[in-house]
Amino acid sequence: MRGVVLLTLAVLSRGNGSGSSNNPNNTPSDKPSFTFVPLFQNTNLKPNQSLSDGNGTTSSRGSNSPLPNMDQSSSAEKHNDNLQDPFLAMTHHNASGQTFLSKLAQVKAVYEDTLNLKRLKLGNSHKDLAPILNSLGDINCDMGRHDDAMRCYSEALDIRQKSYGPGDHAEIACSISSIGVLCWLQGNYDEALKQAKAALAMRENLDNEQDVAVSLTNLGLVYNAIGQHEEALKVHERSLEIQRNFEPDLTDEELTNIAEPDISQTLQNMGTSLVALSRWDEAIEAFEEALRIRETLINGEHPSIASLYLSLGGVYGKKGDKVKEMETYGKALKMFQSTMGYDHSSVAAAMANIGNALGQAGHYEEAMKNFKEALRIKLLTVGDEHPSIGDIYNSIGNVQLSMGQYDDAYDAYREALRIRTAAFGDSHPSVYATLGNLGCIMGQKGDVHAAMEIFEETLLSLIEKLGPNHLSVANTKCNIGTLYMHQNNPNEALRYFKDSLEIMKECGNNDIADLCCSIGHIHEMISDNDEALNYYNEALDNQCSTIGPESVAVSQTLNRIGPLLAQKGKYQESLAAFAHALRLQREHLGSDHTMTAMTLHNYGNIQSQLGNFDEALESFSEALGVFRNNLGADAPNVGMTLFCNGNVKSTIGKHNDALLDYREALRITRANLGEDHPDCAVILHNTANVYGAMGDYDLASQRYADARKIRVMAFGPKHESVAETTAKLAMINYMNRDLDEAMAACTDVLAFTELGKNHMTKGDAHCVLGYIHSSRRKIRQAIKSYTEALRIYRANNLGEDDPKVQAMVKNIKSLKKK
């Protein structure tokens, strides 16, 4: 029996449709499918989305002054695209209690009036128009009107190039920088990279170190976006070196006020790159140094300090320290509320981050409460078409996917797709990501063909947009591999998963433990258990080195290693692994946590395999209580644990109790996945086993026929699971004395060349043939069939004390006496 595979944003895995007749615990959990990985699932909303990439990094644009200076000269804008504190502007925008969007609209109107007056006075090509146009571009960015922003930036650039000629000039570099940042926001990373490099080269020629640091920051943001995190870290480090050595002709106090905020922001950007590289401890050091600088400068609560708490909370979550994560997010939320009010956009962003953390930790209902409140505030402050609204809907969809609420998740993803497409166009990476998430829903609901079309289209688009070695490409390949698992094609799945692992390593991303576990599980499925253990141990080593041996994530890897150790006869090591996993989860998450229940579920399966049925039932009972409390009575996990509970009851002869569990499990599974899903076939197959054991062969035959029909539709007539159910039908037909039907079913099974000559199902078919020949007094044929069945059973390492082996030996001896 195999343990449950839990992937990133895990739900308890469902079965692949197989249900071996000789193993009552051969459940959907025992032969799991893989959970789909929503793309960009951990996107954290940050305050002032127009200046933030969602991970605590801040870009450097053109002028962000909230109101225009009527007498502003063009030279005054020389450093206006330097790193700035986005929260100061946000505080100003919300100072009057008005919504962020309505206040921006008022500010925009003032700029437009100023621009029109300047045009009347100076004409359409005067250089003094450029700063106002650049500021209008910034405001349009903040409002999500990227096309309008591009028109403003482009006109400003055109005016400056005509005013200053073809050479290098600081204000031309400023406009190029603004266009580059806008391209970054739009997901046009090729153009963003081109513009960022052009602005950097111009500023290097002008020998202005402070402006060079600004362009390095922008270049680093683009590198992060395209997955080149090592390159991003290098340019952020160079920017930091420039900022630390910045010595203009200023007083110490002026230097502190100018340089230290820039250093703090660059440290935060560096931390983001380190997070992407899974260098958690270094990221924490960077964020904490940035935090110390800001606390020294501000000496009190401030939104920019709260933003660093958000960044730190995210790293603690990556490290598996959920307690510290929630504490730090709580500090951020409280500080945003006290400095900006309860209905501010930044408060919504903090609540969305807390929702993400709760969702990833399995506290789905609490996560949804935070998302709904964040959505209410965002709708109030930025309107219903802002990209951040799409981000929240995407996060809501992720949680609903984890809860098994597939129709609701589909609706949430569709709304996220609509908003993101309207904001960014249909070629933005976030649009591809949402399409991929819709593919996850299709795959989870069993519509493999539709899901594959979505994933393959998404993969081609992402490769074209981001290049072949981007994390989103790796995630999409994971999802394609998952679909191949649904199609029972482990070899193709393995190819895609290993491609994904290679990409992640190429990107310098050390967060590979989940993928190693997925690859290990496929090796386990194809009976390459030694290789499976190698990948599981690689995952365990990776987790211990990146997040520490006491992390809750370690418990999940132990949850995979435990069953393999049991299969090798290392029962004490297996039990120790599960005990360690449960200790970690109870300590970090509590006994009423969904992930703890998942481990209890798997622990129960191992206890059942070991014959410890009371312990197994106790584990399943505790797991069921947690699942029902956290996910609802009709959640998929409830159905699967009921199914496993029924298997144990069937094994110990409590057939009526087993049937009750199976019926409820079937109802839940049909409600979540549809009547023709392969998991329904697994439950029907084992239900038929119970009816057969009770002597109700008519009902057993009906259930086997129903299971076989579903499996033929799902996998085709030559699938292993179809053969297994056909073999069981053969036995039921024999018990009903319908020998011709039984013979035909056995012949069908033996014609399955895909199974191989030593497959257990063929052994069962030969066994039934022996019964049929014996009933017809064809003694030699019966002995031949029993002998072949015995050979196959022994080839599968069934011991001489196994009931099947004993039955065949007894039958052969009895017939030979005759």
Tab-separated table of N, CA, C and O in Angstrom, residues 23-24 84 143 157 208 325 365 371 390 403 430 436 453 475 485 541 594 625 632 668 684 687:
chain	number	residue	atom	x	y	z
A	23	ASN	N	-6.587	-6.565	-2.090
A	23	ASN	CA	-6.112	-5.622	-1.078
A	23	ASN	C	-7.250	-4.703	-0.676
A	23	ASN	O	-7.604	-3.782	-1.392
A	24	PRO	N	-7.859	-4.922	0.465
A	24	PRO	CA	-9.011	-4.109	0.846
A	24	PRO	C	-8.658	-2.653	1.078
A	24	PRO	O	-9.528	-1.809	1.116
A	84	GLN	N	11.372	55.541	-4.181
A	84	GLN	CA	10.576	56.356	-3.298
A	84	GLN	C	9.766	55.463	-2.383
A	84	GLN	O	9.607	54.282	-2.636
A	143	MET	N	-3.898	53.880	-11.388
A	143	MET	CA	-5.314	53.614	-11.635
A	143	MET	C	-5.522	52.375	-12.501
A	143	MET	O	-6.657	51.994	-12.787
A	157	LEU	N	8.744	61.282	-23.590
A	157	LEU	CA	10.023	60.877	-24.170
A	157	LEU	C	10.265	61.582	-25.502
A	157	LEU	O	11.378	62.070	-25.781
A	208	ASN	N	26.218	59.379	-13.211
A	208	ASN	CA	25.470	59.765	-12.025
A	208	ASN	C	25.149	58.488	-11.251
A	208	ASN	O	24.264	57.729	-11.615
A	325	GLU	N	4.886	33.266	11.196
A	325	GLU	CA	4.283	33.870	10.005
A	325	GLU	C	3.025	34.639	10.380
A	325	GLU	O	2.865	35.808	10.001
A	365	GLU	N	-11.604	28.064	5.993
A	365	GLU	CA	-12.717	28.961	6.329
A	365	GLU	C	-12.195	30.318	6.794
A	365	GLU	O	-12.726	31.367	6.406
A	371	PHE	N	-10.178	36.880	2.829
A	371	PHE	CA	-10.286	37.262	1.415
A	371	PHE	C	-11.547	38.101	1.170
A	371	PHE	O	-11.516	39.078	0.416
A	390	GLY	N	-8.461	41.139	-9.217
A	390	GLY	CA	-8.218	39.862	-9.872
A	390	GLY	C	-7.321	38.953	-9.047
A	390	GLY	O	-7.526	37.735	-8.986
A	403	MET	N	-10.393	23.122	-1.104
A	403	MET	CA	-11.556	22.632	-0.358
A	403	MET	C	-12.409	21.665	-1.185
A	403	MET	O	-13.376	21.110	-0.670
A	430	SER	N	0.100	36.814	-15.955
A	430	SER	CA	-0.943	36.520	-14.972
A	430	SER	C	-2.195	35.963	-15.646
A	430	SER	O	-2.939	35.180	-15.047
A	436	GLY	N	-4.146	28.622	-16.625
A	436	GLY	CA	-3.614	27.374	-16.079
A	436	GLY	C	-4.400	26.905	-14.879
A	436	GLY	O	-4.636	25.697	-14.701
A	453	GLU	N	-5.566	20.719	-23.142
A	453	GLU	CA	-5.567	21.805	-24.134
A	453	GLU	C	-5.156	23.123	-23.487
A	453	GLU	O	-4.341	23.872	-24.036
A	475	ASN	N	6.067	25.055	-13.407
A	475	ASN	CA	4.783	24.718	-12.786
A	475	ASN	C	3.794	24.163	-13.813
A	475	ASN	O	3.039	23.228	-13.527
A	485	MET	N	-0.661	11.611	-15.229
A	485	MET	CA	-0.946	10.684	-14.139
A	485	MET	C	-2.428	10.319	-14.130
A	485	MET	O	-2.792	9.165	-13.878
A	541	ASP	N	16.400	15.899	2.542
A	541	ASP	CA	17.660	16.636	2.709
A	541	ASP	C	17.493	18.103	2.331
A	541	ASP	O	18.013	19.002	3.006
A	594	THR	N	-6.016	20.493	9.175
A	594	THR	CA	-6.285	19.611	8.037
A	594	THR	C	-5.071	18.748	7.676
A	594	THR	O	-5.217	17.559	7.360
A	625	GLY	N	-13.181	13.572	11.903
A	625	GLY	CA	-13.675	14.683	12.701
A	625	GLY	C	-13.060	16.001	12.280
A	625	GLY	O	-13.759	17.030	12.167
A	632	GLY	N	-16.110	20.718	5.923
A	632	GLY	CA	-17.519	20.459	5.693
A	632	GLY	C	-17.779	18.980	5.496
A	632	GLY	O	-16.897	18.206	5.108
A	668	ILE	N	-20.600	11.480	-1.669
A	668	ILE	CA	-19.739	12.660	-1.616
A	668	ILE	C	-18.886	12.763	-2.879
A	668	ILE	O	-18.734	13.848	-3.458
A	684	LEU	N	-17.238	1.743	-6.031
A	684	LEU	CA	-18.175	0.718	-6.488
A	684	LEU	C	-17.529	-0.658	-6.501
A	684	LEU	O	-18.154	-1.663	-6.113
A	687	THR	N	-17.302	-1.854	-2.962
A	687	THR	CA	-18.658	-2.155	-2.500
A	687	THR	C	-19.087	-3.529	-3.001
A	687	THR	O	-19.680	-4.325	-2.254
